[in-house]
Coordinates of C-alpha atoms and ligand atoms in Angstrom, one line a residue:
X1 CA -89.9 -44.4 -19.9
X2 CA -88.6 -44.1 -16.5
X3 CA -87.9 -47.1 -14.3
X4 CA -88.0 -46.4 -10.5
X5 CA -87.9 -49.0 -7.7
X6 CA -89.1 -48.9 -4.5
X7 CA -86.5 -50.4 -2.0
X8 CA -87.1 -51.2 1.7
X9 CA -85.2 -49.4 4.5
X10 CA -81.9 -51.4 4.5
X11 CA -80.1 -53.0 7.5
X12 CA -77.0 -52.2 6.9
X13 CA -75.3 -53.8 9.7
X14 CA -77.4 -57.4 9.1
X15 CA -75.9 -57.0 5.8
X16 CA -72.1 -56.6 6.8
X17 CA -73.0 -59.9 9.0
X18 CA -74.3 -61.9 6.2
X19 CA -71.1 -60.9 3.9
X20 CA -68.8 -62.0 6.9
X21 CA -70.3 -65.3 6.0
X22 CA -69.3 -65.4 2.7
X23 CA -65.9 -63.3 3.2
X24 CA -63.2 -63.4 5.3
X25 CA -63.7 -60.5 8.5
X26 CA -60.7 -58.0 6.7
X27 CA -62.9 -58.5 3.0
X28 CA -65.9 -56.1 5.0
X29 CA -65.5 -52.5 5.4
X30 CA -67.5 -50.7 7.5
X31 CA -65.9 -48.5 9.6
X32 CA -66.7 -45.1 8.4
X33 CA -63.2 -43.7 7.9
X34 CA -62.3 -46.6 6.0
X35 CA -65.4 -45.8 3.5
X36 CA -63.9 -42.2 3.3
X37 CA -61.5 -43.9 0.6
X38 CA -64.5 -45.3 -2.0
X39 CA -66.7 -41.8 -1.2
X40 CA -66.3 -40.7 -5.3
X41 CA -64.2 -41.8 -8.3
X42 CA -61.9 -39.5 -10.7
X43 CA -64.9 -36.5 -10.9
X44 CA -64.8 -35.4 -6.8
X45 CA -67.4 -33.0 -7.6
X46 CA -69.7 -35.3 -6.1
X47 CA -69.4 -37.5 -3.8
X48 CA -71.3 -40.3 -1.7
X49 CA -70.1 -42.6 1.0
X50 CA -71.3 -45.7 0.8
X51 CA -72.6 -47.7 3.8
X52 CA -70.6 -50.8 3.4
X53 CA -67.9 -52.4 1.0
X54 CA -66.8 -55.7 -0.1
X55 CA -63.3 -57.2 -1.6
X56 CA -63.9 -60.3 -3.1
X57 CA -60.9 -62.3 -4.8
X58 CA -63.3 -65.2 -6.8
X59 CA -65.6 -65.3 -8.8
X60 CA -67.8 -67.6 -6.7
X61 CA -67.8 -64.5 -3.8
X62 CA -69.1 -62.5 -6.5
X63 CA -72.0 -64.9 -7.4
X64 CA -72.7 -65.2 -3.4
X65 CA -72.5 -61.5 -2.7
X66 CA -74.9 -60.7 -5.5
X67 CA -77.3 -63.8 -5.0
X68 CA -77.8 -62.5 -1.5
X69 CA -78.4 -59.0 -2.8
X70 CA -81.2 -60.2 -5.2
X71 CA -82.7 -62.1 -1.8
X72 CA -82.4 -59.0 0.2
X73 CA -83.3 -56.2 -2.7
X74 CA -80.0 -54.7 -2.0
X75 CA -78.8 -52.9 -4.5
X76 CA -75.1 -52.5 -5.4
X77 CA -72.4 -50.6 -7.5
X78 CA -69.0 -52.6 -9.1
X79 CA -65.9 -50.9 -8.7
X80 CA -62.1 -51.3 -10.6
X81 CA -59.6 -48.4 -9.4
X82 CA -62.0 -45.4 -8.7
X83 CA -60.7 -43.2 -11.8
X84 CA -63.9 -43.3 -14.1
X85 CA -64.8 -39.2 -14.4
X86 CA -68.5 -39.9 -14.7
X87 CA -69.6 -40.8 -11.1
X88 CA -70.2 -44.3 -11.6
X89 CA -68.5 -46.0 -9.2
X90 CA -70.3 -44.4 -6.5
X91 CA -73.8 -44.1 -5.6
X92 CA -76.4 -41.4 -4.5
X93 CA -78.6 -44.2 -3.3
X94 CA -76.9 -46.2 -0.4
X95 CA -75.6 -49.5 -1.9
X96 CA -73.0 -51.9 -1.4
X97 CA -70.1 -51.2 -3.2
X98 CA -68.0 -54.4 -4.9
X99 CA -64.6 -53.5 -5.7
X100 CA -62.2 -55.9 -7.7
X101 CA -59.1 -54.6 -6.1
X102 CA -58.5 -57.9 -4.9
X103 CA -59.5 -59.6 -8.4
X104 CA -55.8 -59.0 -9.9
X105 CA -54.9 -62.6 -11.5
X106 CA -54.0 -63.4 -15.1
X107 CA -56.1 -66.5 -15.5
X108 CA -54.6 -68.0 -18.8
X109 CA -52.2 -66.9 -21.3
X110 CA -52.7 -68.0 -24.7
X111 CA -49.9 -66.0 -27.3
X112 CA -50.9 -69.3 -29.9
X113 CA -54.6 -67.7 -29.9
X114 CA -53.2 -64.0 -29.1
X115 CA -55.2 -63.6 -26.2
X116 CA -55.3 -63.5 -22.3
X117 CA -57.8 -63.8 -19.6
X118 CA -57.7 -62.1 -16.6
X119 CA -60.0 -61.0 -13.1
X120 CA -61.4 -57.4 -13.3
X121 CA -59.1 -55.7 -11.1
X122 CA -56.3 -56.2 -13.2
X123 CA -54.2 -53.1 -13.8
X124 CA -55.0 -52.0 -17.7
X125 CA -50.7 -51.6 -18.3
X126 CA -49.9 -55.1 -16.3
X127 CA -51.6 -56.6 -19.4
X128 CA -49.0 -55.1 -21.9
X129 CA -46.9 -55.5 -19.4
X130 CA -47.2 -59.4 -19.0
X131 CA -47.1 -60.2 -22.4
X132 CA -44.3 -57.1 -23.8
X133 CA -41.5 -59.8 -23.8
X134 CA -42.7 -62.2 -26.3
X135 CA -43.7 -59.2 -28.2
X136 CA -47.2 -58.8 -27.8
X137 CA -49.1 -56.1 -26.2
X138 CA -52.8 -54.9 -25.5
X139 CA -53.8 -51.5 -27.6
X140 CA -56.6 -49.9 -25.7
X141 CA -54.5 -47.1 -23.0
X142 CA -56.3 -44.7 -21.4
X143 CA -54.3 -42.3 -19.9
X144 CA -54.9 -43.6 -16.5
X145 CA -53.5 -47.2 -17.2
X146 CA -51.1 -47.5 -14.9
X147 CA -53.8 -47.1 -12.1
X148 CA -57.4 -48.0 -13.9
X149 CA -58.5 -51.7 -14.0
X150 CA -59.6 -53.9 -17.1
X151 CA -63.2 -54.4 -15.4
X152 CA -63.8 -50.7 -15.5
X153 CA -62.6 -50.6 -19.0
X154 CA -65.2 -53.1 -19.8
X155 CA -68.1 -51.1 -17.9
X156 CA -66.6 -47.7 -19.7
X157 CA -66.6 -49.3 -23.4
X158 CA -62.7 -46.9 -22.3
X159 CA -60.5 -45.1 -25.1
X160 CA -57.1 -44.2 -25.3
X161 CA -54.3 -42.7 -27.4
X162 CA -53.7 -45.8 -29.7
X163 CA -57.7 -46.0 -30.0
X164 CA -57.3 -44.0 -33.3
X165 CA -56.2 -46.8 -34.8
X166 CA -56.6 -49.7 -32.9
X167 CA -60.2 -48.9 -31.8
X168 CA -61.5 -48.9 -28.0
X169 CA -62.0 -51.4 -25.2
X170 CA -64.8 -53.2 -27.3
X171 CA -62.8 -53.8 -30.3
X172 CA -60.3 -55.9 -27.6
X173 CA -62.7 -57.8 -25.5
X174 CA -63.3 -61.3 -26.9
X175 CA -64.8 -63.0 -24.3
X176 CA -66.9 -62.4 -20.5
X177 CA -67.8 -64.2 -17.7
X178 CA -70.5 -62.3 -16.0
X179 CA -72.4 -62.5 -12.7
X180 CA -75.7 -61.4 -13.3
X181 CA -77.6 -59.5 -11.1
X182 CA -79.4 -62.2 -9.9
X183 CA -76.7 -64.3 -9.0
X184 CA -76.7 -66.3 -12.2
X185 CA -73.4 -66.9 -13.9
X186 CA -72.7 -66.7 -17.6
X187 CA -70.8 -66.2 -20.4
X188 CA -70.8 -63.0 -23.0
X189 CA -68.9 -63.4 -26.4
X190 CA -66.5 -66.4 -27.5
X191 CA -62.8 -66.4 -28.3
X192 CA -63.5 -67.6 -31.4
X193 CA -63.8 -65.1 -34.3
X194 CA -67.0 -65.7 -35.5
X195 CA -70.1 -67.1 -33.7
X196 CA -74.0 -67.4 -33.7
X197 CA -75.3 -65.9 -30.6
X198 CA -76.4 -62.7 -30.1
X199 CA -73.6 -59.6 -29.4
X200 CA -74.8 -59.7 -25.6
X201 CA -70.7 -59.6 -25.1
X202 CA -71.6 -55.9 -27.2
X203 CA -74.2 -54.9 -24.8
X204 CA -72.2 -55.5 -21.2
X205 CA -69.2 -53.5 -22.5
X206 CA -69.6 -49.4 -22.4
X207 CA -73.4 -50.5 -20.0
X208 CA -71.4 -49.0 -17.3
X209 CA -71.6 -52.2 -14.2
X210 CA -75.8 -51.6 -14.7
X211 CA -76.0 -55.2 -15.9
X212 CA -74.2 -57.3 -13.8
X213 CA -70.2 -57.9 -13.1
X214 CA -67.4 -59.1 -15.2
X215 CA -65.3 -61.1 -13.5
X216 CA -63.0 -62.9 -15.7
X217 CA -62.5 -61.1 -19.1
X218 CA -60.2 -62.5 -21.9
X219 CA -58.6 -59.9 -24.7
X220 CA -57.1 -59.8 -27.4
X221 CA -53.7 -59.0 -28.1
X222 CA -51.7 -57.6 -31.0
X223 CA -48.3 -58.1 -32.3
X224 CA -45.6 -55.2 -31.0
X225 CA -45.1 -52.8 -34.1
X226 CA -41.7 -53.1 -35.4
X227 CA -41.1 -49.2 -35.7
X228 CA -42.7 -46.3 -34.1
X229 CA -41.9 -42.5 -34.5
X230 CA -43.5 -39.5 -33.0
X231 CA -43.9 -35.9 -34.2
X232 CA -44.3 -32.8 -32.2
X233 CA -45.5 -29.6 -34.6
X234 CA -46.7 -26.4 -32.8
X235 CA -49.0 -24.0 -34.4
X236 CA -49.7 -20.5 -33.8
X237 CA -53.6 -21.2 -34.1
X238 CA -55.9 -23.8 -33.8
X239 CA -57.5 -23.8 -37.4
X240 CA -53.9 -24.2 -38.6
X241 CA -53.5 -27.7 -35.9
X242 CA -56.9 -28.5 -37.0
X243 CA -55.8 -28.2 -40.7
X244 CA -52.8 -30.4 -40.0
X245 CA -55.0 -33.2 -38.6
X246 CA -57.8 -33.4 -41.6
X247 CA -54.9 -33.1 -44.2
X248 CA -52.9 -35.9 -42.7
X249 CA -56.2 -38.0 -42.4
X250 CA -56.9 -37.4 -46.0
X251 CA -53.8 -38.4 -47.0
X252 CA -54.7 -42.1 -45.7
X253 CA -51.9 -42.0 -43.6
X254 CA -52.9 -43.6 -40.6
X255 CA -51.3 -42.4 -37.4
X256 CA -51.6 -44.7 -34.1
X257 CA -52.4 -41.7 -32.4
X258 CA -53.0 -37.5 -32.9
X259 CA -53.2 -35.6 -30.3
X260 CA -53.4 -31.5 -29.0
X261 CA -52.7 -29.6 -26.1
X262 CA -53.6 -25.6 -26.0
X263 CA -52.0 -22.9 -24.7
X264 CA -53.0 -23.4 -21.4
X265 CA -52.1 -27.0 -21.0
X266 CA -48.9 -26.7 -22.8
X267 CA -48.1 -24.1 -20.2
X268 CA -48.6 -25.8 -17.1
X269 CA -46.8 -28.5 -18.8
X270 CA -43.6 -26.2 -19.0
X271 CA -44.5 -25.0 -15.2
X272 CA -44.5 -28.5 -14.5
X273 CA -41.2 -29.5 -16.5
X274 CA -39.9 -26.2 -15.1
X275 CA -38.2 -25.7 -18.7
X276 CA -39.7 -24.8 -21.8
X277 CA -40.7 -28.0 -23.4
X278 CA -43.2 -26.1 -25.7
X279 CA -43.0 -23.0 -26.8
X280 CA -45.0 -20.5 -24.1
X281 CA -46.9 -18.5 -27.3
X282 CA -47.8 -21.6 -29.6
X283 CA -51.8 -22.0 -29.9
X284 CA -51.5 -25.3 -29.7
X285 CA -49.1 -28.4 -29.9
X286 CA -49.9 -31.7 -31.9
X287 CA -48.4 -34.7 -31.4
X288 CA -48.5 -37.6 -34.0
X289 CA -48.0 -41.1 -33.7
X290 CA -46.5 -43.8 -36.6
X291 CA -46.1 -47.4 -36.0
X292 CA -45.7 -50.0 -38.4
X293 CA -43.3 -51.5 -40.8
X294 CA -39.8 -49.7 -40.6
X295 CA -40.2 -48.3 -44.6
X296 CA -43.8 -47.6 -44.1
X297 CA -42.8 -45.6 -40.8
X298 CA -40.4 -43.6 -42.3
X299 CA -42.6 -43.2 -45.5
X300 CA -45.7 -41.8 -43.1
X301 CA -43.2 -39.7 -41.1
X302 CA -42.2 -37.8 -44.1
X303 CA -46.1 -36.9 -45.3
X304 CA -47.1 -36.1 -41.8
X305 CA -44.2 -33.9 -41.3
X306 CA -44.8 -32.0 -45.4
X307 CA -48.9 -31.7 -44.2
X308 CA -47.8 -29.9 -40.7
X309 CA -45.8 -27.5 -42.7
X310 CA -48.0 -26.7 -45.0
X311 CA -50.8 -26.4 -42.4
X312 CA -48.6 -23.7 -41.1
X313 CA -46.5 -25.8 -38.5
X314 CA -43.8 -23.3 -37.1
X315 CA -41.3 -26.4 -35.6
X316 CA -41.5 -29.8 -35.6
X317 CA -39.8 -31.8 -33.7
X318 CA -39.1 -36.3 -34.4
X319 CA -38.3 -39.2 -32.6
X320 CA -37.6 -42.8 -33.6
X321 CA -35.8 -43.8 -30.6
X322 CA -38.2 -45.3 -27.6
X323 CA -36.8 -42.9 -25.4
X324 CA -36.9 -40.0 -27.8
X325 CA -40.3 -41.4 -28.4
X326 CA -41.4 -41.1 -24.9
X327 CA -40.2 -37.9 -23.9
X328 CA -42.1 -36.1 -26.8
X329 CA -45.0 -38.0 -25.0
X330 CA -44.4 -37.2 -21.6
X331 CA -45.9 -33.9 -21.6
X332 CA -49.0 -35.3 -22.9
X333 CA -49.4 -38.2 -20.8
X334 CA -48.4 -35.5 -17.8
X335 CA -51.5 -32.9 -19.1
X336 CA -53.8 -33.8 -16.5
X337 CA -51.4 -33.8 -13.5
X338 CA -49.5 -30.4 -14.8
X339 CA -53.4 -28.8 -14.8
X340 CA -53.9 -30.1 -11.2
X341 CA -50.9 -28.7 -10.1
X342 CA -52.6 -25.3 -10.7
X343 CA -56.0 -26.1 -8.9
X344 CA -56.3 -29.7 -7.5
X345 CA -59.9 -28.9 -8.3
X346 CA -60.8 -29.6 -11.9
X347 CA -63.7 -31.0 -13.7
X348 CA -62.9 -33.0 -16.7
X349 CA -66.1 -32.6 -19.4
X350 CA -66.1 -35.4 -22.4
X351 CA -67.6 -34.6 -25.3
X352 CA -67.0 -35.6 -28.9
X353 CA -67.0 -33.7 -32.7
X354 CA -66.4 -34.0 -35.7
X355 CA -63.2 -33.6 -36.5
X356 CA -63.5 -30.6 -39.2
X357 CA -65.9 -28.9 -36.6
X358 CA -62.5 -28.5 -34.0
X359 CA -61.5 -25.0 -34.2
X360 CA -64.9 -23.6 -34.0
X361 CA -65.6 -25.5 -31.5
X362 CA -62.7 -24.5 -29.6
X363 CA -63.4 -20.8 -30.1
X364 CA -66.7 -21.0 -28.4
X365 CA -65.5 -22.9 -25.5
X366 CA -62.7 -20.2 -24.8
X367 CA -65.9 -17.8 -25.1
X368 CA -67.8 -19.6 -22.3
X369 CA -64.8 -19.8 -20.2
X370 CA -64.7 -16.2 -20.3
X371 CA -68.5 -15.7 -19.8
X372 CA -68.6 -17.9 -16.7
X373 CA -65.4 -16.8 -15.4
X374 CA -63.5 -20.6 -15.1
X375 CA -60.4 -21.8 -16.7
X376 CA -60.9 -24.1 -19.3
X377 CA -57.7 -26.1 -20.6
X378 CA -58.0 -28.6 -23.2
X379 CA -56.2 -31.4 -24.0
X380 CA -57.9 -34.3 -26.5
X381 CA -57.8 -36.7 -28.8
X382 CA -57.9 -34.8 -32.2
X383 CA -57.4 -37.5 -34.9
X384 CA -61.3 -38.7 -33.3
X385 CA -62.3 -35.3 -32.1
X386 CA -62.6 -36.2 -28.8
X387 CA -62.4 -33.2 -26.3
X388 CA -61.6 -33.4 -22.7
X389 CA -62.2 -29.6 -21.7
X390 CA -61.0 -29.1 -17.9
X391 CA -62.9 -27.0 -16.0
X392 CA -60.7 -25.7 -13.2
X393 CA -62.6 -24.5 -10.0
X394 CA -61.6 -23.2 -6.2
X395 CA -64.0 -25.6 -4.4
X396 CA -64.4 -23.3 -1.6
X397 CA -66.0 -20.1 -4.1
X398 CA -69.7 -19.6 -3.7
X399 CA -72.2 -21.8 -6.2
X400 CA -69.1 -23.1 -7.5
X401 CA -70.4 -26.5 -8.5
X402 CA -73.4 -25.2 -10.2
X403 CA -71.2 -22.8 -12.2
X404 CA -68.9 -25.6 -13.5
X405 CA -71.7 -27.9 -14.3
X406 CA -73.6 -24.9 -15.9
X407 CA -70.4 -24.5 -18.0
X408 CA -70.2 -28.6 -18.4
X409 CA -73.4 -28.5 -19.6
X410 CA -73.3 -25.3 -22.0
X411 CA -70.0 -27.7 -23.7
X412 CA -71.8 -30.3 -24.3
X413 CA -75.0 -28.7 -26.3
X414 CA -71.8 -27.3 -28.0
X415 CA -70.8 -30.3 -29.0
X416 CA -73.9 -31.3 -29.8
X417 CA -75.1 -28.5 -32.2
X418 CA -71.6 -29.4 -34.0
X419 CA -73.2 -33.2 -34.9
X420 CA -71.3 -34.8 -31.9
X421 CA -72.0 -36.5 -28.8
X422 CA -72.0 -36.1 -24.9
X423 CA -69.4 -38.3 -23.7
X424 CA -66.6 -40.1 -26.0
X425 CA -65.2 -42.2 -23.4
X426 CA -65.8 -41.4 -19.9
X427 CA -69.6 -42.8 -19.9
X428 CA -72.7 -41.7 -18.5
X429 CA -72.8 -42.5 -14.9
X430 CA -74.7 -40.5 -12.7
X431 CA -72.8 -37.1 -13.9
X432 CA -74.4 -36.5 -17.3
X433 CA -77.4 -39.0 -17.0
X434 CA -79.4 -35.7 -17.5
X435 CA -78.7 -34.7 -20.8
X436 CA -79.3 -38.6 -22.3
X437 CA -82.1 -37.4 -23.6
X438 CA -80.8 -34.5 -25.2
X439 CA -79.7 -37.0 -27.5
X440 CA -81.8 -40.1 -27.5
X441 CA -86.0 -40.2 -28.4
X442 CA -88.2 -41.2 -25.5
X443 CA -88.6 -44.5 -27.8
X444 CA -84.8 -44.7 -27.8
X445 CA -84.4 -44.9 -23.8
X446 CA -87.1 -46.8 -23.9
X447 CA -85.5 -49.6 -25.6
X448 CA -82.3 -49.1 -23.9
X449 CA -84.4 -49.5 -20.6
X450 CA -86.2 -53.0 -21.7
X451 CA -82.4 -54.1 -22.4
X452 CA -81.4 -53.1 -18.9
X453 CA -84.3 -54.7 -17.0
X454 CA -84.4 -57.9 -19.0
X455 CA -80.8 -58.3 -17.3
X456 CA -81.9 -56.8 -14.1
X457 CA -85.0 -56.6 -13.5
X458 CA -85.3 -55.4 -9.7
X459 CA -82.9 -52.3 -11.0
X460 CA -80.0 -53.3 -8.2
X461 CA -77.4 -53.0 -10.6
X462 CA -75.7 -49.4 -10.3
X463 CA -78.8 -47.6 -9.9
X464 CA -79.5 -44.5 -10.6
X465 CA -77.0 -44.5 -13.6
X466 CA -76.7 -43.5 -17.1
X467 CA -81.0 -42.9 -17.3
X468 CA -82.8 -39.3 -16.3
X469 CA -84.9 -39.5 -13.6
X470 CA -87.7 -36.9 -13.1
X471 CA -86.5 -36.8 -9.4
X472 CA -83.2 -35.7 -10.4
X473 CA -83.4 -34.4 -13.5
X474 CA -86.9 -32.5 -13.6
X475 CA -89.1 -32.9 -16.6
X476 CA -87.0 -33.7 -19.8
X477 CA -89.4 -31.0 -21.5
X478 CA -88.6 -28.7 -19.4
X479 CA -84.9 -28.6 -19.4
X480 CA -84.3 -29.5 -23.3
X481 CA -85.6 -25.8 -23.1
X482 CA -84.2 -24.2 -20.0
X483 CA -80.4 -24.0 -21.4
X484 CA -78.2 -23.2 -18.4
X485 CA -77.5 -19.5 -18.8
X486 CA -74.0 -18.5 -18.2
X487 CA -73.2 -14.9 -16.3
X488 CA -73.9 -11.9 -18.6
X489 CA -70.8 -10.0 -17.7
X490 CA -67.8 -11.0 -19.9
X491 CA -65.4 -11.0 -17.1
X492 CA -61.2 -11.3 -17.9
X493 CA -60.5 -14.2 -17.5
X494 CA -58.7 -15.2 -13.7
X495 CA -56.2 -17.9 -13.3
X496 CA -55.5 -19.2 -9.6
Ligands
FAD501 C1 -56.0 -38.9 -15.1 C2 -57.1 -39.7 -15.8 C3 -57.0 -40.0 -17.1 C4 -58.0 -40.7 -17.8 N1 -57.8 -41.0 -19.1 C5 -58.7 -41.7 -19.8 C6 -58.6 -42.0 -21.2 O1 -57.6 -41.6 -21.8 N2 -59.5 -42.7 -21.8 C7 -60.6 -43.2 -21.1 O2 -61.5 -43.8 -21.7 N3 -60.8 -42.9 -19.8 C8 -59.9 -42.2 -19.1 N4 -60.1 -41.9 -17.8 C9 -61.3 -42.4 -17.1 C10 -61.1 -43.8 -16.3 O3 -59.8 -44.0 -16.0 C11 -61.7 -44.9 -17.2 O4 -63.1 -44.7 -17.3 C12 -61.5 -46.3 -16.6 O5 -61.9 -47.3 -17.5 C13 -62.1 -46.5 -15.2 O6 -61.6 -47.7 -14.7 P1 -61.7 -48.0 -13.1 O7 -61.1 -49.3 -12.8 O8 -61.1 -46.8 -12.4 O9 -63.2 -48.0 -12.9 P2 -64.1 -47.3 -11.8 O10 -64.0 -45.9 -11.8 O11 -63.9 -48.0 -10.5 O12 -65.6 -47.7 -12.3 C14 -66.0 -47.2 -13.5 C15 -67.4 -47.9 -13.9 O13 -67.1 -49.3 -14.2 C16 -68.0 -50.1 -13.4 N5 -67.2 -51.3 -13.1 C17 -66.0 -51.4 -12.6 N6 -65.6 -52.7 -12.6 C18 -66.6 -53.5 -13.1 C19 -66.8 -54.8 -13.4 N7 -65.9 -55.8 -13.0 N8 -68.0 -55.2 -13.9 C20 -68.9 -54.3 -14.3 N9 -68.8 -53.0 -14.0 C21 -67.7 -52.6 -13.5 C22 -68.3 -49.3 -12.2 O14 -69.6 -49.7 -11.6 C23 -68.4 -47.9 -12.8 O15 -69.7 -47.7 -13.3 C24 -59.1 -41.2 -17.1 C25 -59.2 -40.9 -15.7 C26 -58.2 -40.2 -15.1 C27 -58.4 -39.9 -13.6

């Protein structure tokens, strides 16, 4: 089933009037080299300026902005920090664009209750960071959290190292207040454990801003672990990483966090480091994280650190001390920027498998990095079997963009023909809204669709995400069977 809505031409400049009514003059931009800024999110491969943005601070500017947007069929996108890697933030359609970077209060604190509320545009590590001296701290952290908000969390349903354990955004969100579409304001969830209503709280989060905006959003918090240790092992291949990670998960130990970085990452960690932090031949590194009671800690450490070696770990390296702790970290949590120090130009695919189906999967990456001639690094999430391949491209070369979606694309049926999914935290957006329905029935987006337009009926909310439109997409039919096919010529490999 696919939705489409007609819209009339928009007057974009009668709009920016109207929202100086309800905003102060600097809360407008429309001066086109101030919209350069919100023209795309964390995945620059596409990009869209919008016509005009807003900056509310409260939430009663959000229920004006969108109750005039309902009157005037204007459709609009939400926006935290601008890091999501799906496109959603920005839109191919013109819209107004709603950003929260003005929405940065903690509303209540509540440590009796364990929980906090705060406006969207809150940082993700100011919450940990609020609440870190009375011991407390909030588990979901993407790698970007020291720049993404907790609103695009929401919207992203977002993941993180501690996820492994801890579980992701929706596991920590207890309670929403929500501007629908229409203007209307409500409430999602409860902080009370257990309620009656229906999980619409479970619907908003991961439906990436297409049914409505949070604007006050109260988490949970957990109790600071009393120890936490870290192992570093290296392997010399990837089935013998991969073997480390299903024999320490079916031991029961259960790490806070296990992650690997391959050769190529690793590297252009050590370029980055300019010292050999890892050692240049491993395969891959893994990293392992233990948090708990002291004795359990130390107990954990010791099985972890027996399974690596028997999985044919060559050094392992521990740390106990926060700083220790960190700096066996830091290479990780520096991946993304060591990669873009090679090519500013990268393309971060998300897709997820099971965890035993790694090192094949792996493999046939590296093949199709070969066959299309693009660097793939990889750096993921192991212990869940989350990939985050990057694709690095020049973005001046010829059909470059068509080539790294090709080679997106060909990952992700990867993934797929290993039992996984398309995206394991990143969402939908507008990127990979074309291969939903490699996954989902007809019946299946159909549902998803009622869902969506009984929140949003006239489709303003972010359109043109997370669905396939023929327009866009061509017949589902039709591309289910037209796999993208990669260049014939193995080439070797180039690295610029
Ligand atoms: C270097 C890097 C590392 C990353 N690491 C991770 C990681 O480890 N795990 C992970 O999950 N992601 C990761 N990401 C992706 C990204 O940071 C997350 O998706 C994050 O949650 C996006 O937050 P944001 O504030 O930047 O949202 P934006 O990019 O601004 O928006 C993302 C989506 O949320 C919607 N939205 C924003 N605010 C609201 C709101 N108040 N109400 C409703 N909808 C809203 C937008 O419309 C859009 O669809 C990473 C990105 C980068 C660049």
């Amino acid at each position: 089933m696919v939705v489409l809505h007609a819209r009339p031409d928009m007057n974009w400049d009668k709009l920016a009037r109207a929202c100086r009514e309800i905003l102060p003059a600097r809360a407008v931009v429309a001066a086109k080299q101030e919209l350069l800024s919100y023209d795309s999110d964390g995945l620059t491969l596409h990009r869209w300026q919008p016509p005009l943005v807003v900056l509310p601070e409260t939430t009663d500017q959000v229920v004006a902005l969108l109750t005039l947007c309902h009157q005037e069929g204007v459709p609009f996108v939400a926006r935290g920090s601008g890091t999501g890697l799906s496109g959603g933030a920005v839109s191919e359609e013109p819209a107004l664009v709603i950003a929260t970077s003005r929405m940065r209060s903690i509303l209540d604190l509540d440590l009796a209750n364990r929980r906090i509320t705060v406006q969207p545009g809150v940082i993700n590590s100011w919450v940990t960071r609020a609440v870190a001296g009375a011991g407390f701290y909030y588990a979901p952290d993407p790698s970007s959290q020291v720049v993404c908000s907790i609103g695009g969390n929401v919207a992203e349903n977002s993941g993180g190292v501690h996820c492994l354990k801890y579980g992701v955004t929706s596991n920590h969100v207890l309670e929403m207040e929500v501007v629908l579409p229409d203007g209307t304001l409500t409430r999602l969830g409860s902080g009370l454990a257990e309620t009656p209503e229906l999980d619409l709280r479970g619907v908003f989060i991961g439906s990436e801003g297409t049914l409505g905006i949070a604007t006050a959003i109260t988490l949970r918090l957990l109790r600071s672990p009393q120890s936490v240790a870290v192992l570093l092992a290296d392997f010399t291949s990837m089935e013998s990483a991969g073997e480390a990670v299903r024999l320490v998960t079916a031991a029961g130990v259960q790490p806070a966090g296990m992650e690997i970085m391959d050769n190529f990452t690793l590297n252009a960690v050590n370029d980055l480091f300019g010292r050999k932090e890892y050692p240049e031949d491993a395969v891959a590194v893994l990293l392992i994280e233990l948090d708990g009671q002291e004795q359990e800690v130390v107990a954990a450490m010791e099985i972890a650190d027996g399974l690596c070696r028997q999985a044919g770990a060559r050094t392992i390296r521990r740390a106990t001390d926060p700083a220790d702790c960190a700096l066996l970290w830091k290479g990780r949590k520096s991946a993304f920027a060591a990669v873009g120090r090679i090519t500013p130009t990268y393309y971060v695919q998300d897709g997820v498998v099971p965890r035993s189906a790694l090192p094949q999967v792996l493999r046939a990456i590296e093949e199709l990095s070969r066959r299309y001639n693009l660097p793939v690094a990889n750096v993921f999430h192991a212990g869940d079997g989350n990939l985050h391949p990057l694709i690095l491209y020049r973005a001046q070369d010829d059909d470059v963009a068509e080539r790294v979606q090709a080679l997106g694309a060909d990952i992700l049926r990867l993934c797929l023909e290993a039992g996984g999914s398309i995206t394991g935290e990143h969402g939908v957006g507008n990127d990979k809204r074309c291969y939903l329905d490699w996954m989902f029935t007809p019946e299946d987006l159909a549902t998803m669709q009622l869902v969506r337009q009984a929140f949003d009926p006239k489709g303003l909310a972010n359109p043109g995400k997370i669905f396939p439109t023929p327009a866009r997409c061509g017949e589902s039919q039709r591309r289910q069977q037209s796999s993208p096919t990669p260049s014939p010529v193995l080439q070797t490999m180039e690295v610029f």
